[in-house]
Amino acid sequence: MPVLAVEGLSVRLPGGADRPFAVEDLSLEVRPGEIVCVVGESGSGKSVTAQAVMDLLPPDLAVASGSVRYSGRELLPLPRAERLRLNGRDIAMVFQEPIAALNPFYRVGRQVEEVFRVHGAGDGAERRRRVLALFEEVRLPDPARVFGAYPHQLSGGQCQRVMIAMALALEPKLLIADEPTTALDVTTQAQILSLIRDLRARHGAGVLFITHDFGVVAEIADRIVVMQTGRTVETGTVASVLGDPRHPYTRALVAAVPRPVPRAQRAATDARPVLAAEGLRKVFARRSLFGAGRRTTALDGVSMTLAPGETLGLVGESGSGKSTLAQSLLRLVDVEAGAIRLGGDEVTRMGERRFRPLRRRIQIIFQDPWASLDPRQTAVDAIAEGPIIHGVPWADAIERARRLIAQVGLDPQAGDRFPHQFSGGQRQRLCIARALAVEPEILVADEPVSSLDVSVQAQILALLDVLQRQLGFAMLFVTHDLRVAARICDRVAVMHRGKVVEEGETAAVFAGPRHDYTRTLLAAVPGRAWFDVAGVGAGAGAGAGGAEGRA
Amino acid sequence: MNLRFLGMKAFRTALTLWLVVTFVFVVLRTSGDPLVSLLPADSEPEVIAYYRTLWGLDRPLPVQYLRYMAAVFQGDFGISLRDTRPVIDLVTERVPATALLGLTALALALMVGVPLGILAAVRRNTLLDRLTMAFAVLGFAIPNFFLGILMILTFSLTLRWLPSSGTGTPWHLIMPACTLGLATAGALARFTRSSMLEVLRRPYMRTAQAKGVAPGGRILRHALPNAAIPVVTVLGFSLGGLIGGAIVTETVFAWPGVGRLLVSAVAARDLAVVQGLVLLIAATMVIANLVVDLLYGLLDPRIRVASVDA
């Protein structure tokens, strides 16, 4: 008997939404010990499906019809209190942003213990013992110490392990994981995926795994359900859907997954670098209200050069110092030692007044296109502001803005709209247009596609490539995703703990990584085994076993 | 606890108090001759000169200031010009009445405002929510004196349920405390509501529901402690407001506290008493803010516990 059987489920959206149903006529099944991946882009209804199963729907969404059976028992007609009793005991959930999903007010041990307390299992000492055993099982270092830690004291990966421990506490028969690795670094993602596979094997629970990334699907799924705007478009086993996708939408999603295959090499130039840094050093001192401060070395003697028209990838995980490096090159962060040269100008300690006219030459786009546009400025105004500040006459600047809007692939008529009237991908296009409006020699892109769906990612990367060929700017591309770096960078610099541990042409680094850390990063790329089988292998190092432990 | 932090806080507190004392001193000395209002209008010039010398008002302003500051440092706030008793005695015998009134009002405000704010947030966009918010707006829109008079008219003169003025029994406390606490209750209800709404949207609230925590537990154990931080800020401001409000409320209900003392001292240009009282009010404000700052640390582990690599 399937542990979860959803049949003809429809969830109604509030009036005024772009469609009547968030989820429409959805059917799926999860059998014990099986991992079923629900795949789709933002807005496809995959998270709403999970929420409907656990009675976690926001108040403005309601189940309109259908059936949800847990181990043969129909859940939808049950009273809320009854369904709440199933939560945590029979069905458990792991969420996307582990740090935000834990209550900042309580120690994490207590939060896991609460599952036992709420469901009346064991006394105080017994509960603590069981939590420590769970922490051990999810491979948290020093369980006793983690038990007494607050969420903010743990890393994202550690918080996700705590969440998984919490979900497993009462050995639920069904585990729902809603994008559990999307907010994590690649190496942490690989560890969490392997943990979920192991635990499934050991506890025999069914897993409903939600993701937008087919690379992750290839790593973990037994069966796949592809969703588009609330409907199922394709279902099948991993081999059938990945090997031979039938529906055009599935094919598009599969094609959008960035392969860890380096792009074709472009001719190197011997021209003088447009940007160079030497021996940069930056230490952040953090003081806390109670207790001693802490010092973190974000940059530890970092050097780099960027030639005209080339793209240098800055690759590394959170805390590696890559964003600090990008910001210090823009003089948004001041370094303690080292030198930065922008073209022929030494700018390391140049006063802001003297540096301001040079800012035109180096522009940045950020990770979050939602937060980096002023909500009260129209697209044209946002783009024209930079040129106007740098002395371009108003009418010319507006005209240039409209031209750029067309150039980044948006309807020129859309220029008078406000940021909230654009989608995430469109906003990132606007941010690119804004950065390019002052005709910079260098574009710094700080994780520009990390918050976007894979299909939108592919479009933005293609756009950056085309624009670079048309306009000839050099690009410093900061990313934690090697697949993305492979797609767009001529050279990559791998950063680890404030140092560049390896640098070279992308193809060379991918083919023969010299540093252990680079090899670890390459091995952690989700979906490697699938890429290898599919004949698009990276040709580097040993692949991570994607199919181990599959039932 | 970080000693440097405490040192900075103590220094700022002292600096604020010094500025307040200095400001009040300068304003009072330069805004008219206190002897004119204290002594009978037809006083002989010799009498006026006598008192001027006695109280040191004939000396240059800087000298008066230095003497005053030196005395303040020794806990001597001077002698009331009106009834020649030490200011410190006059003030300390009034403090208990104001403290009783202020703390009762604060307790009332907390007991009414916070639960109403929680209810309004949980029952967002319902009639209950709208009624609560209407009450909150009304609470801080109605001036103290007006509400006080309205209550006296209703409960003392018409219904004859409560005494209209004075002190002595718990019945005497009801109307002044309600008058004083209503505005704070309104502010607390509003801030609790918006803070709760913010917290209820957080992912960890969904986690609690996914764990199977019942609605009551989710609100009291998971939402409220996190929502409390902005509410505590309001509480700090409110404490200052309560003392300011006490000036009017005590006058309306003839409550024998520092508020009434201040009103009469200002009317009589009793410089020493006014200075002493303003310093007391300022000190209460500053200390309330210090307590709030320290409470943040206790309430928010992110402030209390330094981030470490576990």
mmCIF file of C-alpha atoms in Angstrom, chain A residues 114-241:
data_model
loop_
_atom_site.group_PDB
_atom_site.id
_atom_site.type_symbol
_atom_site.label_atom_id
_atom_site.label_comp_id
_atom_site.label_asym_id
_atom_site.label_seq_id
_atom_site.Cartn_x
_atom_site.Cartn_y
_atom_site.Cartn_z
ATOM 1 C CA GLU A 114 9.631 19.455 21.366
ATOM 2 C CA VAL A 115 8.560 16.854 18.784
ATOM 3 C CA PHE A 116 8.729 14.183 21.496
ATOM 4 C CA ARG A 117 7.052 16.439 24.035
ATOM 5 C CA VAL A 118 4.188 17.416 21.742
ATOM 6 C CA HIS A 119 3.487 13.794 20.894
ATOM 7 C CA GLY A 120 3.929 12.638 24.502
ATOM 8 C CA ALA A 121 6.993 10.465 24.031
ATOM 9 C CA GLY A 122 9.412 9.809 26.923
ATOM 10 C CA ASP A 123 10.414 11.871 29.968
ATOM 11 C CA GLY A 124 12.983 14.691 30.037
ATOM 12 C CA ALA A 125 16.159 12.595 30.307
ATOM 13 C CA GLU A 126 14.874 10.044 27.797
ATOM 14 C CA ARG A 127 13.986 12.775 25.305
ATOM 15 C CA ARG A 128 17.415 14.361 25.578
ATOM 16 C CA ARG A 129 19.095 11.003 25.049
ATOM 17 C CA ARG A 130 17.020 10.401 21.935
ATOM 18 C CA VAL A 131 17.786 13.856 20.520
ATOM 19 C CA LEU A 132 21.511 13.274 21.016
ATOM 20 C CA ALA A 133 21.199 9.902 19.283
ATOM 21 C CA LEU A 134 19.378 11.574 16.367
ATOM 22 C CA PHE A 135 22.108 14.233 16.102
ATOM 23 C CA GLU A 136 24.625 11.419 15.970
ATOM 24 C CA GLU A 137 22.628 9.698 13.242
ATOM 25 C CA VAL A 138 22.449 12.793 11.021
ATOM 26 C CA ARG A 139 26.224 13.138 11.495
ATOM 27 C CA LEU A 140 26.258 16.409 13.398
ATOM 28 C CA PRO A 141 29.659 17.039 14.951
ATOM 29 C CA ASP A 142 29.713 17.112 18.776
ATOM 30 C CA PRO A 143 25.985 16.453 19.384
ATOM 31 C CA ALA A 144 26.080 17.654 23.002
ATOM 32 C CA ARG A 145 27.391 21.041 21.934
ATOM 33 C CA VAL A 146 24.941 21.356 19.041
ATOM 34 C CA PHE A 147 22.109 20.487 21.444
ATOM 35 C CA GLY A 148 22.830 23.693 23.381
ATOM 36 C CA ALA A 149 23.439 25.906 20.347
ATOM 37 C CA TYR A 150 21.074 28.504 18.900
ATOM 38 C CA PRO A 151 20.291 28.355 15.162
ATOM 39 C CA HIS A 152 22.407 31.430 14.412
ATOM 40 C CA GLN A 153 25.449 29.680 15.826
ATOM 41 C CA LEU A 154 25.217 26.869 13.288
ATOM 42 C CA SER A 155 25.903 26.801 9.557
ATOM 43 C CA GLY A 156 23.126 26.293 7.001
ATOM 44 C CA GLY A 157 24.160 22.676 6.505
ATOM 45 C CA GLN A 158 24.185 22.008 10.241
ATOM 46 C CA CYS A 159 20.740 23.590 10.622
ATOM 47 C CA GLN A 160 19.426 21.374 7.825
ATOM 48 C CA ARG A 161 20.794 18.321 9.649
ATOM 49 C CA VAL A 162 18.981 19.500 12.772
ATOM 50 C CA MET A 163 15.787 19.863 10.705
ATOM 51 C CA ILE A 164 16.245 16.352 9.327
ATOM 52 C CA ALA A 165 16.831 15.015 12.850
ATOM 53 C CA MET A 166 13.622 16.762 13.905
ATOM 54 C CA ALA A 167 11.738 15.209 10.985
ATOM 55 C CA LEU A 168 13.049 11.729 11.760
ATOM 56 C CA ALA A 169 12.446 11.950 15.518
ATOM 57 C CA LEU A 170 9.314 9.810 15.613
ATOM 58 C CA GLU A 171 10.217 7.733 12.566
ATOM 59 C CA PRO A 172 7.483 9.044 10.267
ATOM 60 C CA LYS A 173 6.422 6.854 7.384
ATOM 61 C CA LEU A 174 6.414 9.842 5.022
ATOM 62 C CA LEU A 175 9.083 12.527 4.775
ATOM 63 C CA ILE A 176 8.391 15.612 2.687
ATOM 64 C CA ALA A 177 11.470 17.587 1.685
ATOM 65 C CA ASP A 178 10.694 20.965 0.090
ATOM 66 C CA GLU A 179 13.820 22.146 -1.779
ATOM 67 C CA PRO A 180 15.948 21.063 1.182
ATOM 68 C CA THR A 181 19.282 21.777 -0.501
ATOM 69 C CA THR A 182 18.526 24.816 -2.667
ATOM 70 C CA ALA A 183 19.909 27.281 -0.117
ATOM 71 C CA LEU A 184 23.028 25.229 0.575
ATOM 72 C CA ASP A 185 26.509 25.085 -0.925
ATOM 73 C CA VAL A 186 27.245 22.281 -3.408
ATOM 74 C CA THR A 187 29.382 20.199 -1.057
ATOM 75 C CA THR A 188 26.817 20.546 1.744
ATOM 76 C CA GLN A 189 24.067 19.743 -0.754
ATOM 77 C CA ALA A 190 25.840 16.543 -1.762
ATOM 78 C CA GLN A 191 26.168 15.530 1.912
ATOM 79 C CA ILE A 192 22.509 16.242 2.686
ATOM 80 C CA LEU A 193 21.340 14.309 -0.387
ATOM 81 C CA SER A 194 23.436 11.321 0.610
ATOM 82 C CA LEU A 195 22.085 11.595 4.166
ATOM 83 C CA ILE A 196 18.481 11.524 2.929
ATOM 84 C CA ARG A 197 19.252 8.487 0.752
ATOM 85 C CA ASP A 198 20.868 6.655 3.672
ATOM 86 C CA LEU A 199 18.065 7.441 6.064
ATOM 87 C CA ARG A 200 15.453 6.316 3.565
ATOM 88 C CA ALA A 201 17.326 3.024 3.277
ATOM 89 C CA ARG A 202 17.632 2.638 7.047
ATOM 90 C CA HIS A 203 14.129 3.719 8.107
ATOM 91 C CA GLY A 204 12.239 2.674 5.000
ATOM 92 C CA ALA A 205 10.235 5.897 4.896
ATOM 93 C CA GLY A 206 8.695 7.184 1.678
ATOM 94 C CA VAL A 207 10.129 10.539 0.598
ATOM 95 C CA LEU A 208 8.344 13.244 -1.396
ATOM 96 C CA PHE A 209 11.200 15.409 -2.606
ATOM 97 C CA ILE A 210 10.484 18.808 -4.158
ATOM 98 C CA THR A 211 13.072 20.526 -6.348
ATOM 99 C CA HIS A 212 13.498 22.667 -9.450
ATOM 100 C CA ASP A 213 16.901 21.225 -10.294
ATOM 101 C CA PHE A 214 17.130 18.150 -12.522
ATOM 102 C CA GLY A 215 20.729 17.714 -11.402
ATOM 103 C CA VAL A 216 19.431 17.034 -7.896
ATOM 104 C CA VAL A 217 16.672 14.827 -9.315
ATOM 105 C CA ALA A 218 19.260 12.698 -11.055
ATOM 106 C CA GLU A 219 21.060 12.252 -7.752
ATOM 107 C CA ILE A 220 18.142 11.183 -5.622
ATOM 108 C CA ALA A 221 14.894 10.270 -7.392
ATOM 109 C CA ASP A 222 13.321 6.874 -7.973
ATOM 110 C CA ARG A 223 10.328 8.312 -9.735
ATOM 111 C CA ILE A 224 9.602 11.795 -11.077
ATOM 112 C CA VAL A 225 6.499 13.979 -11.327
ATOM 113 C CA VAL A 226 6.982 17.066 -13.496
ATOM 114 C CA MET A 227 4.616 19.958 -12.757
ATOM 115 C CA GLN A 228 3.857 23.069 -14.797
ATOM 116 C CA THR A 229 1.442 25.800 -13.648
ATOM 117 C CA GLY A 230 -0.343 23.459 -11.262
ATOM 118 C CA ARG A 231 -0.711 20.448 -13.550
ATOM 119 C CA THR A 232 1.254 17.261 -13.962
ATOM 120 C CA VAL A 233 2.828 17.183 -17.414
ATOM 121 C CA GLU A 234 4.883 14.031 -17.118
ATOM 122 C CA THR A 235 5.521 11.200 -14.677
ATOM 123 C CA GLY A 236 7.776 8.193 -14.788
ATOM 124 C CA THR A 237 10.888 6.524 -13.481
ATOM 125 C CA VAL A 238 14.141 8.408 -13.313
ATOM 126 C CA ALA A 239 15.531 6.532 -16.311
ATOM 127 C CA SER A 240 12.513 7.195 -18.497
ATOM 128 C CA VAL A 241 12.008 10.873 -17.697
#
